[in-house]
Amino acid sequence: MGKKILVLHGPNLNLLGEREPEIYGKMTLAQIDEMLRGEAKKLGAELTIFQSNHEGEIVDQIQKQGKPHDGILINAASLTHTSIAVRDALVFTGKPVVEVHLSNVMKREEFRHHSFLSDIAVGVIMGFGPASYRLGLEALVETLSAKR
Ligand code: DQA
């Protein structure tokens, strides 16, 4: 049966396309979501996609939607580096998590080098621009299929 994947985008990712394009590229979030939906179709997966600039809304969404989904693909953006609340909510779901970033955060400021999510994630994909999401989705679906 097709896997149900919850895709979460954190703060400021709604600005993609106009936000620091030299770092994040020119693709808008709507275009990334469209690409992901196309990829999901190929993989036979079903996506629920949510973006918020508010930590509490992301936590609420993980609490409500985590359990009814099979896995979570998340770019928590700046919350990656600050949010124990997002981490705790992800742990609560008990579902496999794949962390993605457009940029290679290890090449950037030191405050981006720490993630509160990486050690509870199945894996992390970063630095490939929008393709990080596609690769992350593939990796998550493959992980879930291996579990069958
Ligand atoms: C990001 C990297 C974060 O450090 C930053 O705060 C973001 C985007 C990325 O996708 O490269 O907002 O998660």
JSON list of C-alpha atoms and ligand atoms in Angstrom, two decimals:
[
{"chain": "A", "resi": 1, "resn": "MET", "atom": "CA", "xyz": [0.00, 0.00, 0.00]},
{"chain": "A", "resi": 2, "resn": "GLY", "atom": "CA", "xyz": [1.15, 3.59, -0.66]},
{"chain": "A", "resi": 3, "resn": "LYS", "atom": "CA", "xyz": [2.98, 5.25, 2.19]},
{"chain": "A", "resi": 4, "resn": "LYS", "atom": "CA", "xyz": [1.54, 8.36, 3.79]},
{"chain": "A", "resi": 5, "resn": "ILE", "atom": "CA", "xyz": [4.19, 11.01, 4.30]},
{"chain": "A", "resi": 6, "resn": "LEU", "atom": "CA", "xyz": [3.89, 14.20, 6.32]},
{"chain": "A", "resi": 7, "resn": "VAL", "atom": "CA", "xyz": [6.05, 16.97, 4.80]},
{"chain": "A", "resi": 8, "resn": "LEU", "atom": "CA", "xyz": [6.84, 19.90, 7.09]},
{"chain": "A", "resi": 9, "resn": "HIS", "atom": "CA", "xyz": [8.44, 23.21, 6.20]},
{"chain": "A", "resi": 10, "resn": "GLY", "atom": "CA", "xyz": [9.56, 25.57, 8.96]},
{"chain": "A", "resi": 11, "resn": "PRO", "atom": "CA", "xyz": [9.85, 29.35, 9.31]},
{"chain": "A", "resi": 12, "resn": "ASN", "atom": "CA", "xyz": [10.70, 31.59, 6.35]},
{"chain": "A", "resi": 13, "resn": "LEU", "atom": "CA", "xyz": [10.54, 28.79, 3.82]},
{"chain": "A", "resi": 14, "resn": "ASN", "atom": "CA", "xyz": [7.38, 30.46, 2.47]},
{"chain": "A", "resi": 15, "resn": "LEU", "atom": "CA", "xyz": [9.79, 33.13, 1.18]},
{"chain": "A", "resi": 16, "resn": "LEU", "atom": "CA", "xyz": [11.77, 30.76, -1.04]},
{"chain": "A", "resi": 17, "resn": "GLY", "atom": "CA", "xyz": [12.42, 32.27, -4.43]},
{"chain": "A", "resi": 18, "resn": "GLU", "atom": "CA", "xyz": [12.95, 35.75, -3.01]},
{"chain": "A", "resi": 19, "resn": "ARG", "atom": "CA", "xyz": [14.87, 34.87, 0.17]},
{"chain": "A", "resi": 20, "resn": "GLU", "atom": "CA", "xyz": [18.69, 34.82, -0.20]},
{"chain": "A", "resi": 21, "resn": "PRO", "atom": "CA", "xyz": [18.50, 33.15, -3.65]},
{"chain": "A", "resi": 22, "resn": "GLU", "atom": "CA", "xyz": [22.29, 32.80, -3.72]},
{"chain": "A", "resi": 23, "resn": "ILE", "atom": "CA", "xyz": [21.91, 30.34, -0.81]},
{"chain": "A", "resi": 24, "resn": "TYR", "atom": "CA", "xyz": [18.46, 28.84, -1.29]},
{"chain": "A", "resi": 25, "resn": "GLY", "atom": "CA", "xyz": [17.98, 29.11, -5.05]},
{"chain": "A", "resi": 26, "resn": "LYS", "atom": "CA", "xyz": [15.15, 30.54, -7.11]},
{"chain": "A", "resi": 27, "resn": "MET", "atom": "CA", "xyz": [12.54, 27.85, -6.75]},
{"chain": "A", "resi": 28, "resn": "THR", "atom": "CA", "xyz": [9.46, 28.86, -4.75]},
{"chain": "A", "resi": 29, "resn": "LEU", "atom": "CA", "xyz": [8.00, 26.64, -2.04]},
{"chain": "A", "resi": 30, "resn": "ALA", "atom": "CA", "xyz": [4.96, 26.01, -4.26]},
{"chain": "A", "resi": 31, "resn": "GLN", "atom": "CA", "xyz": [7.30, 24.74, -7.00]},
{"chain": "A", "resi": 32, "resn": "ILE", "atom": "CA", "xyz": [9.15, 22.51, -4.53]},
{"chain": "A", "resi": 33, "resn": "ASP", "atom": "CA", "xyz": [5.83, 21.10, -3.31]},
{"chain": "A", "resi": 34, "resn": "GLU", "atom": "CA", "xyz": [4.75, 20.45, -6.91]},
{"chain": "A", "resi": 35, "resn": "MET", "atom": "CA", "xyz": [8.02, 18.64, -7.60]},
{"chain": "A", "resi": 36, "resn": "LEU", "atom": "CA", "xyz": [7.53, 16.58, -4.43]},
{"chain": "A", "resi": 37, "resn": "ARG", "atom": "CA", "xyz": [3.99, 15.66, -5.42]},
{"chain": "A", "resi": 38, "resn": "GLY", "atom": "CA", "xyz": [5.27, 14.49, -8.81]},
{"chain": "A", "resi": 39, "resn": "GLU", "atom": "CA", "xyz": [7.95, 12.41, -7.13]},
{"chain": "A", "resi": 40, "resn": "ALA", "atom": "CA", "xyz": [5.45, 11.00, -4.62]},
{"chain": "A", "resi": 41, "resn": "LYS", "atom": "CA", "xyz": [3.24, 9.88, -7.49]},
{"chain": "A", "resi": 42, "resn": "LYS", "atom": "CA", "xyz": [6.15, 7.94, -9.00]},
{"chain": "A", "resi": 43, "resn": "LEU", "atom": "CA", "xyz": [6.88, 6.36, -5.62]},
{"chain": "A", "resi": 44, "resn": "GLY", "atom": "CA", "xyz": [3.22, 5.60, -4.96]},
{"chain": "A", "resi": 45, "resn": "ALA", "atom": "CA", "xyz": [3.27, 7.76, -1.83]},
{"chain": "A", "resi": 46, "resn": "GLU", "atom": "CA", "xyz": [0.67, 10.19, -0.55]},
{"chain": "A", "resi": 47, "resn": "LEU", "atom": "CA", "xyz": [1.76, 13.57, 0.84]},
{"chain": "A", "resi": 48, "resn": "THR", "atom": "CA", "xyz": [0.32, 15.95, 3.40]},
{"chain": "A", "resi": 49, "resn": "ILE", "atom": "CA", "xyz": [2.28, 19.21, 3.17]},
{"chain": "A", "resi": 50, "resn": "PHE", "atom": "CA", "xyz": [2.35, 21.95, 5.81]},
{"chain": "A", "resi": 51, "resn": "GLN", "atom": "CA", "xyz": [4.38, 25.14, 6.25]},
{"chain": "A", "resi": 52, "resn": "SER", "atom": "CA", "xyz": [4.36, 27.46, 9.22]},
{"chain": "A", "resi": 53, "resn": "ASN", "atom": "CA", "xyz": [6.40, 30.31, 10.60]},
{"chain": "A", "resi": 54, "resn": "HIS", "atom": "CA", "xyz": [5.25, 29.40, 14.11]},
{"chain": "A", "resi": 55, "resn": "GLU", "atom": "CA", "xyz": [6.96, 26.81, 16.25]},
{"chain": "A", "resi": 56, "resn": "GLY", "atom": "CA", "xyz": [3.75, 25.94, 18.12]},
{"chain": "A", "resi": 57, "resn": "GLU", "atom": "CA", "xyz": [1.87, 25.31, 14.88]},
{"chain": "A", "resi": 58, "resn": "ILE", "atom": "CA", "xyz": [4.57, 22.93, 13.72]},
{"chain": "A", "resi": 59, "resn": "VAL", "atom": "CA", "xyz": [4.39, 21.14, 17.08]},
{"chain": "A", "resi": 60, "resn": "ASP", "atom": "CA", "xyz": [0.56, 20.96, 16.85]},
{"chain": "A", "resi": 61, "resn": "GLN", "atom": "CA", "xyz": [0.78, 19.58, 13.33]},
{"chain": "A", "resi": 62, "resn": "ILE", "atom": "CA", "xyz": [3.30, 16.90, 14.36]},
{"chain": "A", "resi": 63, "resn": "GLN", "atom": "CA", "xyz": [1.13, 15.93, 17.33]},
{"chain": "A", "resi": 64, "resn": "LYS", "atom": "CA", "xyz": [-2.06, 15.68, 15.24]},
{"chain": "A", "resi": 65, "resn": "GLN", "atom": "CA", "xyz": [-0.75, 14.37, 11.94]},
{"chain": "A", "resi": 66, "resn": "GLY", "atom": "CA", "xyz": [2.32, 12.37, 12.96]},
{"chain": "A", "resi": 67, "resn": "LYS", "atom": "CA", "xyz": [0.59, 9.18, 14.04]},
{"chain": "A", "resi": 68, "resn": "PRO", "atom": "CA", "xyz": [-1.81, 8.93, 11.03]},
{"chain": "A", "resi": 69, "resn": "HIS", "atom": "CA", "xyz": [1.21, 9.12, 8.70]},
{"chain": "A", "resi": 70, "resn": "ASP", "atom": "CA", "xyz": [3.91, 6.52, 8.09]},
{"chain": "A", "resi": 71, "resn": "GLY", "atom": "CA", "xyz": [6.88, 8.88, 8.10]},
{"chain": "A", "resi": 72, "resn": "ILE", "atom": "CA", "xyz": [7.89, 12.52, 8.33]},
{"chain": "A", "resi": 73, "resn": "LEU", "atom": "CA", "xyz": [10.04, 14.57, 5.96]},
{"chain": "A", "resi": 74, "resn": "ILE", "atom": "CA", "xyz": [11.03, 17.81, 7.64]},
{"chain": "A", "resi": 75, "resn": "ASN", "atom": "CA", "xyz": [12.95, 20.96, 6.86]},
{"chain": "A", "resi": 76, "resn": "ALA", "atom": "CA", "xyz": [12.53, 22.64, 10.23]},
{"chain": "A", "resi": 77, "resn": "ALA", "atom": "CA", "xyz": [14.62, 25.59, 8.94]},
{"chain": "A", "resi": 78, "resn": "SER", "atom": "CA", "xyz": [15.87, 27.74, 11.85]},
{"chain": "A", "resi": 79, "resn": "LEU", "atom": "CA", "xyz": [13.90, 25.61, 14.35]},
{"chain": "A", "resi": 80, "resn": "THR", "atom": "CA", "xyz": [16.37, 22.82, 13.57]},
{"chain": "A", "resi": 81, "resn": "HIS", "atom": "CA", "xyz": [18.94, 24.68, 15.61]},
{"chain": "A", "resi": 82, "resn": "THR", "atom": "CA", "xyz": [16.71, 25.85, 18.46]},
{"chain": "A", "resi": 83, "resn": "SER", "atom": "CA", "xyz": [13.68, 23.69, 19.05]},
{"chain": "A", "resi": 84, "resn": "ILE", "atom": "CA", "xyz": [13.56, 20.96, 21.65]},
{"chain": "A", "resi": 85, "resn": "ALA", "atom": "CA", "xyz": [9.75, 21.24, 21.31]},
{"chain": "A", "resi": 86, "resn": "VAL", "atom": "CA", "xyz": [9.85, 20.12, 17.66]},
{"chain": "A", "resi": 87, "resn": "ARG", "atom": "CA", "xyz": [12.25, 17.32, 18.55]},
{"chain": "A", "resi": 88, "resn": "ASP", "atom": "CA", "xyz": [10.07, 16.09, 21.43]},
{"chain": "A", "resi": 89, "resn": "ALA", "atom": "CA", "xyz": [6.95, 16.13, 19.24]},
{"chain": "A", "resi": 90, "resn": "LEU", "atom": "CA", "xyz": [8.74, 14.11, 16.54]},
{"chain": "A", "resi": 91, "resn": "VAL", "atom": "CA", "xyz": [9.85, 11.56, 19.14]},
{"chain": "A", "resi": 92, "resn": "PHE", "atom": "CA", "xyz": [6.24, 11.34, 20.39]},
{"chain": "A", "resi": 93, "resn": "THR", "atom": "CA", "xyz": [5.03, 10.18, 16.96]},
{"chain": "A", "resi": 94, "resn": "GLY", "atom": "CA", "xyz": [7.39, 7.20, 16.95]},
{"chain": "A", "resi": 95, "resn": "LYS", "atom": "CA", "xyz": [7.58, 7.57, 13.15]},
{"chain": "A", "resi": 96, "resn": "PRO", "atom": "CA", "xyz": [10.73, 7.58, 11.01]},
{"chain": "A", "resi": 97, "resn": "VAL", "atom": "CA", "xyz": [11.93, 11.12, 10.33]},
{"chain": "A", "resi": 98, "resn": "VAL", "atom": "CA", "xyz": [14.17, 12.35, 7.51]},
{"chain": "A", "resi": 99, "resn": "GLU", "atom": "CA", "xyz": [15.71, 15.80, 8.04]},
{"chain": "A", "resi": 100, "resn": "VAL", "atom": "CA", "xyz": [16.45, 17.87, 4.97]},
{"chain": "A", "resi": 101, "resn": "HIS", "atom": "CA", "xyz": [18.06, 21.23, 4.24]},
{"chain": "A", "resi": 102, "resn": "LEU", "atom": "CA", "xyz": [18.45, 23.08, 0.97]},
{"chain": "A", "resi": 103, "resn": "SER", "atom": "CA", "xyz": [21.86, 24.43, 1.96]},
{"chain": "A", "resi": 104, "resn": "ASN", "atom": "CA", "xyz": [24.81, 22.55, 3.42]},
{"chain": "A", "resi": 105, "resn": "VAL", "atom": "CA", "xyz": [24.53, 24.00, 6.92]},
{"chain": "A", "resi": 106, "resn": "MET", "atom": "CA", "xyz": [27.97, 22.62, 7.81]},
{"chain": "A", "resi": 107, "resn": "LYS", "atom": "CA", "xyz": [29.51, 25.09, 5.35]},
{"chain": "A", "resi": 108, "resn": "ARG", "atom": "CA", "xyz": [27.72, 27.99, 7.00]},
{"chain": "A", "resi": 109, "resn": "GLU", "atom": "CA", "xyz": [27.75, 29.83, 10.35]},
{"chain": "A", "resi": 110, "resn": "GLU", "atom": "CA", "xyz": [28.63, 27.76, 13.38]},
{"chain": "A", "resi": 111, "resn": "PHE", "atom": "CA", "xyz": [25.23, 28.31, 15.00]},
{"chain": "A", "resi": 112, "resn": "ARG", "atom": "CA", "xyz": [23.76, 26.24, 12.16]},
{"chain": "A", "resi": 113, "resn": "HIS", "atom": "CA", "xyz": [26.06, 23.30, 12.83]},
{"chain": "A", "resi": 114, "resn": "HIS", "atom": "CA", "xyz": [24.00, 21.94, 15.69]},
{"chain": "A", "resi": 115, "resn": "SER", "atom": "CA", "xyz": [20.70, 20.23, 15.01]},
{"chain": "A", "resi": 116, "resn": "PHE", "atom": "CA", "xyz": [18.25, 19.11, 17.68]},
{"chain": "A", "resi": 117, "resn": "LEU", "atom": "CA", "xyz": [16.79, 16.69, 15.13]},
{"chain": "A", "resi": 118, "resn": "SER", "atom": "CA", "xyz": [19.66, 14.82, 13.49]},
{"chain": "A", "resi": 119, "resn": "ASP", "atom": "CA", "xyz": [20.19, 12.23, 16.21]},
{"chain": "A", "resi": 120, "resn": "ILE", "atom": "CA", "xyz": [16.53, 11.22, 16.23]},
{"chain": "A", "resi": 121, "resn": "ALA", "atom": "CA", "xyz": [16.28, 11.19, 12.41]},
{"chain": "A", "resi": 122, "resn": "VAL", "atom": "CA", "xyz": [16.87, 8.14, 10.23]},
{"chain": "A", "resi": 123, "resn": "GLY", "atom": "CA", "xyz": [19.17, 10.36, 8.21]},
{"chain": "A", "resi": 124, "resn": "VAL", "atom": "CA", "xyz": [19.90, 13.87, 7.02]},
{"chain": "A", "resi": 125, "resn": "ILE", "atom": "CA", "xyz": [20.16, 15.22, 3.46]},
{"chain": "A", "resi": 126, "resn": "MET", "atom": "CA", "xyz": [21.54, 18.70, 2.91]},
{"chain": "A", "resi": 127, "resn": "GLY", "atom": "CA", "xyz": [23.24, 20.89, 0.36]},
{"chain": "A", "resi": 128, "resn": "PHE", "atom": "CA", "xyz": [21.47, 19.83, -2.82]},
{"chain": "A", "resi": 129, "resn": "GLY", "atom": "CA", "xyz": [18.97, 22.67, -3.01]},
{"chain": "A", "resi": 130, "resn": "PRO", "atom": "CA", "xyz": [15.40, 21.56, -3.80]},
{"chain": "A", "resi": 131, "resn": "ALA", "atom": "CA", "xyz": [16.79, 18.13, -4.73]},
{"chain": "A", "resi": 132, "resn": "SER", "atom": "CA", "xyz": [17.46, 17.57, -1.00]},
{"chain": "A", "resi": 133, "resn": "TYR", "atom": "CA", "xyz": [13.70, 17.23, -0.58]},
{"chain": "A", "resi": 134, "resn": "ARG", "atom": "CA", "xyz": [13.36, 14.79, -3.47]},
{"chain": "A", "resi": 135, "resn": "LEU", "atom": "CA", "xyz": [16.28, 12.68, -2.25]},
{"chain": "A", "resi": 136, "resn": "GLY", "atom": "CA", "xyz": [14.90, 12.82, 1.29]},
{"chain": "A", "resi": 137, "resn": "LEU", "atom": "CA", "xyz": [11.48, 11.65, 0.13]},
{"chain": "A", "resi": 138, "resn": "GLU", "atom": "CA", "xyz": [13.03, 8.76, -1.80]},
{"chain": "A", "resi": 139, "resn": "ALA", "atom": "CA", "xyz": [15.14, 7.77, 1.21]},
{"chain": "A", "resi": 140, "resn": "LEU", "atom": "CA", "xyz": [12.14, 7.91, 3.53]},
{"chain": "A", "resi": 141, "resn": "VAL", "atom": "CA", "xyz": [9.91, 5.81, 1.27]},
{"chain": "A", "resi": 142, "resn": "GLU", "atom": "CA", "xyz": [12.71, 3.30, 0.80]},
{"chain": "A", "resi": 143, "resn": "THR", "atom": "CA", "xyz": [13.22, 3.10, 4.57]},
{"chain": "A", "resi": 144, "resn": "LEU", "atom": "CA", "xyz": [9.50, 2.53, 5.09]},
{"chain": "A", "resi": 145, "resn": "SER", "atom": "CA", "xyz": [9.35, -0.14, 2.38]},
{"chain": "A", "resi": 146, "resn": "ALA", "atom": "CA", "xyz": [12.31, -1.98, 3.86]},
{"chain": "A", "resi": 147, "resn": "LYS", "atom": "CA", "xyz": [10.27, -2.23, 7.07]},
{"chain": "A", "resi": 148, "resn": "ARG", "atom": "CA", "xyz": [7.39, -4.12, 5.48]},
{"chain": "B", "resi": 1, "resn": "DQA", "atom": "C1", "xyz": [17.72, 25.65, 6.12]},
{"chain": "B", "resi": 1, "resn": "DQA", "atom": "C2", "xyz": [19.00, 25.96, 6.89]},
{"chain": "B", "resi": 1, "resn": "DQA", "atom": "C3", "xyz": [18.70, 26.67, 8.20]},
{"chain": "B", "resi": 1, "resn": "DQA", "atom": "O1", "xyz": [19.91, 26.94, 8.90]},
{"chain": "B", "resi": 1, "resn": "DQA", "atom": "C4", "xyz": [17.99, 27.98, 7.93]},
{"chain": "B", "resi": 1, "resn": "DQA", "atom": "O2", "xyz": [17.64, 28.60, 9.16]},
{"chain": "B", "resi": 1, "resn": "DQA", "atom": "C5", "xyz": [16.81, 27.83, 7.05]},
{"chain": "B", "resi": 1, "resn": "DQA", "atom": "C6", "xyz": [16.87, 26.90, 5.92]},
{"chain": "B", "resi": 1, "resn": "DQA", "atom": "C7", "xyz": [17.98, 25.06, 4.73]},
{"chain": "B", "resi": 1, "resn": "DQA", "atom": "O3", "xyz": [17.07, 24.48, 4.17]},
{"chain": "B", "resi": 1, "resn": "DQA", "atom": "O4", "xyz": [19.09, 25.18, 4.20]},
{"chain": "B", "resi": 1, "resn": "DQA", "atom": "O5", "xyz": [15.82, 28.55, 7.20]},
{"chain": "B", "resi": 1, "resn": "DQA", "atom": "O6", "xyz": [16.97, 24.70, 6.87]}
]
